[in-house]
mmCIF file of C-alpha atoms in Angstrom:
data_model
loop_
_atom_site.group_PDB
_atom_site.id
_atom_site.type_symbol
_atom_site.label_atom_id
_atom_site.label_comp_id
_atom_site.label_asym_id
_atom_site.label_seq_id
_atom_site.Cartn_x
_atom_site.Cartn_y
_atom_site.Cartn_z
ATOM 1 C CA MET A 247 60.592 -25.016 -66.323
ATOM 2 C CA ALA A 248 57.427 -25.989 -66.794
ATOM 3 C CA ARG A 249 57.075 -26.781 -62.928
ATOM 4 C CA VAL A 250 58.501 -22.843 -62.500
ATOM 5 C CA VAL A 251 55.742 -21.621 -64.268
ATOM 6 C CA LEU A 252 53.289 -23.778 -62.942
ATOM 7 C CA HIS A 253 54.186 -22.159 -59.272
ATOM 8 C CA SER A 254 54.495 -18.705 -60.315
ATOM 9 C CA MET A 255 50.850 -19.205 -61.439
ATOM 10 C CA LEU A 256 49.420 -20.666 -58.658
ATOM 11 C CA PHE A 257 50.592 -17.963 -56.589
ATOM 12 C CA LEU A 258 49.599 -15.671 -58.313
ATOM 13 C CA TYR A 259 46.321 -17.278 -58.493
ATOM 14 C CA SER A 260 46.357 -17.108 -54.681
ATOM 15 C CA LEU A 261 47.435 -13.954 -54.426
ATOM 16 C CA ALA A 262 44.641 -12.650 -56.889
ATOM 17 C CA ILE A 263 42.076 -14.514 -54.416
ATOM 18 C CA THR A 264 43.212 -12.944 -51.644
ATOM 19 C CA PHE A 265 43.156 -9.575 -52.767
ATOM 20 C CA SER A 266 39.347 -9.946 -54.115
ATOM 21 C CA LEU A 267 38.636 -10.858 -50.472
ATOM 22 C CA LEU A 268 39.564 -7.762 -48.606
ATOM 23 C CA PRO A 269 36.573 -5.691 -49.432
ATOM 24 C CA TYR A 270 34.632 -7.948 -47.653
ATOM 25 C CA SER A 271 36.915 -8.457 -44.896
ATOM 26 C CA VAL A 272 36.976 -4.591 -44.503
ATOM 27 C CA TYR A 273 33.322 -4.423 -44.846
ATOM 28 C CA CYS A 274 33.010 -7.376 -41.788
ATOM 29 C CA PHE A 275 33.521 -4.683 -39.570
ATOM 30 C CA HIS A 276 30.984 -2.807 -40.077
ATOM 31 C CA PRO A 277 28.155 -4.740 -38.138
ATOM 32 C CA LYS A 278 30.641 -4.025 -34.925
ATOM 33 C CA VAL A 279 30.662 -0.519 -35.297
ATOM 34 C CA LEU A 280 26.355 -0.520 -35.486
ATOM 35 C CA THR A 281 26.448 -2.829 -32.955
ATOM 36 C CA ASN A 282 28.242 -0.347 -30.586
ATOM 37 C CA VAL A 283 26.001 2.418 -31.252
ATOM 38 C CA SER A 284 22.926 1.019 -31.117
ATOM 39 C CA ARG A 285 24.431 0.291 -27.230
ATOM 40 C CA SER A 286 25.266 3.894 -26.726
ATOM 41 C CA LEU A 287 21.589 5.053 -27.474
ATOM 42 C CA SER A 288 20.731 2.520 -25.397
ATOM 43 C CA ASP A 289 22.362 3.555 -22.201
ATOM 44 C CA ILE A 290 21.349 7.194 -22.901
ATOM 45 C CA SER A 291 17.323 6.556 -23.217
ATOM 46 C CA TRP A 292 18.192 4.308 -19.524
ATOM 47 C CA SER A 293 19.639 7.682 -18.309
ATOM 48 C CA TRP A 294 18.798 9.939 -15.275
ATOM 49 C CA ALA A 295 18.539 13.825 -16.293
ATOM 50 C CA PRO A 296 18.733 16.665 -13.227
ATOM 51 C CA ALA A 297 15.485 18.348 -11.877
ATOM 52 C CA GLY A 298 14.084 20.382 -9.324
ATOM 53 C CA ALA A 299 10.704 19.276 -7.380
ATOM 54 C CA THR A 300 8.574 21.190 -5.048
ATOM 55 C CA TRP A 301 5.102 19.870 -3.543
ATOM 56 C CA TYR A 302 1.572 21.280 -3.189
ATOM 57 C CA GLY A 303 -1.574 20.467 -1.644
ATOM 58 C CA SER A 304 -2.266 17.921 1.209
ATOM 59 C CA PRO A 305 0.681 16.087 2.368
ATOM 60 C CA THR A 306 -0.575 13.009 1.277
ATOM 61 C CA GLY A 307 -3.374 14.559 -1.260
ATOM 62 C CA ALA A 308 -3.105 14.901 -5.265
ATOM 63 C CA GLY A 309 -2.374 18.471 -4.884
ATOM 64 C CA SER A 310 -5.277 20.386 -6.619
ATOM 65 C CA ASP A 311 -8.869 18.975 -7.478
ATOM 66 C CA GLY A 312 -8.694 18.639 -11.260
ATOM 67 C CA GLY A 313 -5.535 20.944 -12.588
ATOM 68 C CA ALA A 314 -4.935 22.097 -15.731
ATOM 69 C CA CYS A 315 -5.323 18.910 -17.563
ATOM 70 C CA GLY A 316 -9.254 19.014 -16.863
ATOM 71 C CA TYR A 317 -9.222 15.594 -14.989
ATOM 72 C CA MET A 318 -11.008 16.805 -12.150
ATOM 73 C CA SER A 319 -11.007 14.574 -9.305
ATOM 74 C CA ALA A 320 -9.911 11.748 -11.274
ATOM 75 C CA VAL A 321 -6.464 12.875 -9.585
ATOM 76 C CA GLY A 322 -6.958 11.351 -6.491
ATOM 77 C CA GLU A 323 -8.832 8.147 -7.392
ATOM 78 C CA PRO A 324 -7.204 4.806 -8.900
ATOM 79 C CA PRO A 325 -5.552 4.840 -11.252
ATOM 80 C CA PHE A 326 -3.846 8.136 -10.486
ATOM 81 C CA ASN A 327 -4.013 7.186 -6.915
ATOM 82 C CA SER A 328 -2.707 11.027 -6.048
ATOM 83 C CA LYS A 329 0.517 10.546 -7.516
ATOM 84 C CA ILE A 330 0.841 13.200 -9.870
ATOM 85 C CA SER A 331 2.258 15.921 -10.821
ATOM 86 C CA ALA A 332 1.994 19.574 -11.993
ATOM 87 C CA GLY A 333 4.521 20.485 -14.899
ATOM 88 C CA GLY A 334 6.642 23.268 -15.531
ATOM 89 C CA PRO A 335 6.869 24.720 -19.173
ATOM 90 C CA SER A 336 9.385 22.169 -20.346
ATOM 91 C CA LEU A 337 6.854 19.341 -18.940
ATOM 92 C CA PHE A 338 3.318 20.349 -19.253
ATOM 93 C CA ARG A 339 3.794 21.899 -22.974
ATOM 94 C CA SER A 340 0.732 23.793 -23.178
ATOM 95 C CA GLY A 341 -1.409 21.179 -22.433
ATOM 96 C CA ALA A 342 -0.035 18.297 -25.164
ATOM 97 C CA GLY A 343 2.461 17.235 -21.831
ATOM 98 C CA CYS A 344 -1.212 16.167 -20.196
ATOM 99 C CA GLY A 345 -1.175 12.580 -19.239
ATOM 100 C CA THR A 346 2.675 11.688 -19.940
ATOM 101 C CA CYS A 347 4.462 9.307 -16.880
ATOM 102 C CA PHE A 348 7.731 10.204 -15.894
ATOM 103 C CA GLU A 349 9.966 8.131 -13.130
ATOM 104 C CA VAL A 350 11.719 10.680 -10.299
ATOM 105 C CA LYS A 351 13.918 9.524 -7.171
ATOM 106 C CA CYS A 352 16.240 11.630 -4.735
ATOM 107 C CA THR A 353 18.914 10.704 -3.240
ATOM 108 C CA GLU A 354 20.509 13.991 -1.708
ATOM 109 C CA ASN A 355 18.711 14.005 1.274
ATOM 110 C CA ALA A 356 18.703 11.278 3.821
ATOM 111 C CA ALA A 357 15.024 10.787 4.130
ATOM 112 C CA CYS A 358 15.032 9.702 0.051
ATOM 113 C CA SER A 359 14.865 6.253 -0.492
ATOM 114 C CA GLY A 360 16.627 6.145 -3.820
ATOM 115 C CA GLN A 361 13.904 4.452 -5.437
ATOM 116 C CA GLN A 362 11.763 5.487 -8.185
ATOM 117 C CA ALA A 363 8.225 6.672 -8.187
ATOM 118 C CA THR A 364 6.140 6.905 -11.099
ATOM 119 C CA VAL A 365 4.310 9.983 -11.694
ATOM 120 C CA VAL A 366 1.544 11.857 -14.157
ATOM 121 C CA ILE A 367 1.560 15.118 -15.606
ATOM 122 C CA THR A 368 -1.912 16.403 -14.415
ATOM 123 C CA ASP A 369 -1.459 20.172 -13.700
ATOM 124 C CA GLU A 370 0.515 23.109 -14.845
ATOM 125 C CA CYS A 371 3.331 24.866 -12.767
ATOM 126 C CA PRO A 372 3.598 28.138 -14.183
ATOM 127 C CA GLY A 373 5.403 30.613 -11.796
ATOM 128 C CA GLY A 374 7.861 30.461 -9.221
ATOM 129 C CA PRO A 375 10.430 27.747 -8.873
ATOM 130 C CA CYS A 376 8.776 25.601 -11.878
ATOM 131 C CA LEU A 377 10.622 28.961 -14.163
ATOM 132 C CA ALA A 378 13.556 28.982 -12.135
ATOM 133 C CA GLU A 379 15.065 25.504 -13.844
ATOM 134 C CA PRO A 380 14.929 24.119 -17.042
ATOM 135 C CA VAL A 381 12.658 21.185 -16.049
ATOM 136 C CA HIS A 382 10.401 21.155 -12.507
ATOM 137 C CA PHE A 383 8.158 19.089 -11.036
ATOM 138 C CA ASP A 384 5.590 20.463 -8.428
ATOM 139 C CA LEU A 385 4.418 16.863 -6.936
ATOM 140 C CA SER A 386 1.639 15.918 -5.007
ATOM 141 C CA GLY A 387 2.169 15.681 -1.146
ATOM 142 C CA ALA A 388 1.741 12.139 -2.116
ATOM 143 C CA ALA A 389 3.909 11.782 -4.962
ATOM 144 C CA PHE A 390 6.404 13.655 -3.259
ATOM 145 C CA GLY A 391 6.311 11.141 0.144
ATOM 146 C CA ALA A 392 6.813 8.437 -2.094
ATOM 147 C CA MET A 393 10.421 9.116 -2.431
ATOM 148 C CA ALA A 394 11.088 9.147 0.763
ATOM 149 C CA LYS A 395 12.427 5.748 2.578
ATOM 150 C CA PRO A 396 9.283 4.514 4.785
ATOM 151 C CA GLY A 397 8.233 6.202 7.773
ATOM 152 C CA ARG A 398 10.144 9.282 6.984
ATOM 153 C CA GLU A 399 7.478 10.488 4.510
ATOM 154 C CA ASP A 400 6.849 13.851 6.462
ATOM 155 C CA GLN A 401 10.491 14.278 6.754
ATOM 156 C CA LEU A 402 11.132 14.302 3.420
ATOM 157 C CA ARG A 403 8.129 16.835 2.819
ATOM 158 C CA ASN A 404 9.412 19.242 5.011
ATOM 159 C CA VAL A 405 12.314 20.210 3.083
ATOM 160 C CA GLY A 406 10.424 21.277 0.568
ATOM 161 C CA VAL A 407 12.378 21.689 -2.096
ATOM 162 C CA LEU A 408 14.641 19.042 -3.572
ATOM 163 C CA ASN A 409 17.249 18.267 -6.598
ATOM 164 C CA ILE A 410 15.698 15.102 -7.981
ATOM 165 C CA GLN A 411 16.266 12.763 -11.326
ATOM 166 C CA TYR A 412 13.858 11.915 -13.360
ATOM 167 C CA ARG A 413 13.568 10.061 -16.935
ATOM 168 C CA ARG A 414 10.461 9.767 -19.438
ATOM 169 C CA GLN A 415 12.353 7.592 -22.366
ATOM 170 C CA VAL A 416 11.844 4.242 -20.650
ATOM 171 C CA VAL A 417 8.835 5.068 -19.055
ATOM 172 C CA GLN A 418 5.205 4.024 -20.434
ATOM 173 C CA CYS A 419 2.096 4.980 -18.512
ATOM 174 C CA LYS A 420 0.193 1.206 -17.762
ATOM 175 C CA TYR A 421 -2.817 0.989 -16.164
ATOM 176 C CA PRO A 422 -3.564 -2.376 -15.977
ATOM 177 C CA GLY A 423 -7.193 -3.819 -16.312
ATOM 178 C CA VAL A 424 -8.494 0.125 -16.990
ATOM 179 C CA LYS A 425 -9.759 1.120 -20.245
ATOM 180 C CA ILE A 426 -9.904 4.969 -21.927
ATOM 181 C CA ALA A 427 -12.596 7.020 -20.670
ATOM 182 C CA PHE A 428 -14.233 10.123 -22.127
ATOM 183 C CA ARG A 429 -15.167 12.869 -19.526
ATOM 184 C CA VAL A 430 -17.870 14.787 -21.356
ATOM 185 C CA ASP A 431 -17.525 18.839 -21.094
ATOM 186 C CA PRO A 432 -20.935 19.977 -19.073
ATOM 187 C CA GLY A 433 -20.770 22.748 -21.919
ATOM 188 C CA SER A 434 -20.739 20.503 -24.808
ATOM 189 C CA ASN A 435 -24.439 20.321 -26.561
ATOM 190 C CA PRO A 436 -25.327 18.797 -30.184
ATOM 191 C CA TRP A 437 -23.208 21.662 -31.825
ATOM 192 C CA TYR A 438 -20.281 21.432 -29.710
ATOM 193 C CA PHE A 439 -18.729 18.568 -28.313
ATOM 194 C CA SER A 440 -15.635 18.375 -25.552
ATOM 195 C CA THR A 441 -14.119 15.831 -23.882
ATOM 196 C CA ALA A 442 -11.182 14.643 -21.633
ATOM 197 C CA VAL A 443 -9.435 11.658 -22.801
ATOM 198 C CA GLU A 444 -8.428 10.215 -19.497
ATOM 199 C CA PHE A 445 -5.899 6.735 -18.331
ATOM 200 C CA VAL A 446 -3.669 6.695 -21.986
ATOM 201 C CA ASN A 447 -1.661 3.545 -21.854
ATOM 202 C CA GLY A 448 1.789 3.637 -23.491
ATOM 203 C CA ASP A 449 2.596 7.604 -24.477
ATOM 204 C CA GLY A 450 0.214 8.913 -22.163
ATOM 205 C CA ASP A 451 0.081 11.980 -24.168
ATOM 206 C CA LEU A 452 -2.112 12.444 -27.545
ATOM 207 C CA ALA A 453 -1.267 14.311 -30.893
ATOM 208 C CA ALA A 454 -4.271 13.943 -32.670
ATOM 209 C CA VAL A 455 -8.112 13.157 -31.963
ATOM 210 C CA GLU A 456 -10.717 12.200 -34.350
ATOM 211 C CA VAL A 457 -14.448 11.813 -34.056
ATOM 212 C CA GLN A 458 -16.876 10.033 -36.664
ATOM 213 C CA GLU A 459 -20.693 10.089 -36.490
ATOM 214 C CA ALA A 460 -22.459 6.457 -36.914
ATOM 215 C CA SER A 461 -23.776 8.188 -40.101
ATOM 216 C CA SER A 462 -20.646 8.746 -41.553
ATOM 217 C CA LYS A 463 -17.211 7.584 -42.690
ATOM 218 C CA GLN A 464 -15.329 10.718 -41.929
ATOM 219 C CA TRP A 465 -13.300 11.457 -39.235
ATOM 220 C CA LEU A 466 -13.374 14.864 -37.947
ATOM 221 C CA PRO A 467 -10.594 16.661 -36.149
ATOM 222 C CA MET A 468 -10.549 17.969 -32.726
ATOM 223 C CA GLN A 469 -8.711 20.506 -31.478
ATOM 224 C CA ARG A 470 -7.242 20.814 -28.501
ATOM 225 C CA LEU A 471 -9.129 23.506 -26.029
ATOM 226 C CA TRP A 472 -6.616 22.826 -22.808
ATOM 227 C CA GLY A 473 -4.988 20.491 -21.346
ATOM 228 C CA ALA A 474 -6.748 17.264 -21.917
ATOM 229 C CA VAL A 475 -9.510 18.473 -23.302
ATOM 230 C CA TRP A 476 -10.200 18.076 -27.286
ATOM 231 C CA LYS A 477 -13.321 19.808 -29.170
ATOM 232 C CA LEU A 478 -15.410 20.148 -32.158
ATOM 233 C CA ASN A 479 -17.392 22.945 -32.883
ATOM 234 C CA SER A 480 -20.385 21.569 -35.608
ATOM 235 C CA GLY A 481 -22.230 23.392 -38.040
ATOM 236 C CA ASN A 482 -24.487 20.730 -37.563
ATOM 237 C CA PRO A 483 -25.642 18.710 -35.388
ATOM 238 C CA LEU A 484 -23.498 15.840 -33.772
ATOM 239 C CA ASN A 485 -25.572 12.252 -33.876
ATOM 240 C CA GLY A 486 -24.508 9.702 -31.915
ATOM 241 C CA PRO A 487 -23.161 7.415 -31.235
ATOM 242 C CA PHE A 488 -19.559 8.818 -31.784
ATOM 243 C CA SER A 489 -16.599 6.980 -32.354
ATOM 244 C CA ILE A 490 -13.444 8.242 -31.174
ATOM 245 C CA LYS A 491 -9.756 7.842 -32.561
ATOM 246 C CA LEU A 492 -6.632 8.556 -30.862
ATOM 247 C CA THR A 493 -3.571 8.969 -32.204
ATOM 248 C CA THR A 494 -0.014 9.154 -29.970
ATOM 249 C CA PRO A 495 3.055 11.077 -30.502
ATOM 250 C CA SER A 496 4.799 7.734 -31.855
ATOM 251 C CA LYS A 497 2.147 7.755 -34.718
ATOM 252 C CA MET A 498 0.191 4.867 -32.324
ATOM 253 C CA THR A 499 -3.786 4.848 -33.741
ATOM 254 C CA LEU A 500 -6.708 3.386 -31.424
ATOM 255 C CA VAL A 501 -10.132 3.410 -32.405
ATOM 256 C CA ALA A 502 -13.011 3.558 -29.458
ATOM 257 C CA LYS A 503 -15.804 2.474 -31.172
ATOM 258 C CA ASN A 504 -18.939 4.070 -30.573
ATOM 259 C CA VAL A 505 -17.784 5.189 -26.912
ATOM 260 C CA ILE A 506 -20.233 8.318 -26.658
ATOM 261 C CA PRO A 507 -23.753 6.949 -27.396
ATOM 262 C CA SER A 508 -26.673 8.392 -28.697
ATOM 263 C CA GLY A 509 -28.592 10.449 -26.091
ATOM 264 C CA TRP A 510 -25.047 11.304 -24.420
ATOM 265 C CA VAL A 511 -25.083 13.495 -21.901
ATOM 266 C CA PRO A 512 -22.488 16.528 -21.043
ATOM 267 C CA GLY A 513 -20.557 15.886 -17.799
ATOM 268 C CA ARG A 514 -20.629 12.045 -18.223
ATOM 269 C CA ILE A 515 -17.822 10.274 -17.967
ATOM 270 C CA TYR A 516 -18.156 7.210 -20.916
ATOM 271 C CA HIS A 517 -15.744 4.310 -20.615
ATOM 272 C CA SER A 518 -14.444 2.631 -23.425
ATOM 273 C CA LYS A 519 -13.475 -0.760 -24.347
ATOM 274 C CA VAL A 520 -9.977 -0.513 -25.626
ATOM 275 C CA ASN A 521 -6.618 0.956 -24.514
ATOM 276 C CA PHE A 522 -3.131 1.073 -26.350
#
């Protein structure tokens, strides 16, 4: 009798242990589900989306000298190297899209290489085909030709209008060895400081720009004037040198310490020692 009771107790004890482990067994499935979701999001971030493309300016040039972002002649010089684009409204974003980098490629024409080319938004395309579709790149002649097979650049440019693919999520602006530059507006004066911000690594675009005078610990917020140009109206003369703080849409922050010297000159370009 004692043996039967002991056997029954052992059976009930083992059964209790089995049921007590069930919640943990069920919980173990959750990491596998999360892994699948993460992989799905990763696939989406690497995917290409459709867009339209045209080109403007000279066949091998940088579109127009300057454009609606305020980069002036820099668009045709290193590190932009004429690989730029005007953007339709969804890309230009009223100037907030200036400096963003995209990969573009084409596959529908025999002259297309299918290889991606990286371009920077430096101008606005406010009408025509740029309003006819949700996303449109009006590329420089050089950038349009960069999507072609070697030796077939002119053939591709002769097409004029293309369906292309683009992506930004995995693209970071990369300017190796280049530091952020500040192109001070010619109209600046001690009470009004305005500058374009050029060659921003990473996001490429900026969410906020602030100025700090050497004699102050206060950061003064600047406002976007147009494109990549930011301004500060001051009730008092601004005393150099200035430090400039940059914040990207992804919340990365960088300070160019004393980048604008005492005795700064309107119209001059000042190069910092930093980049993202």
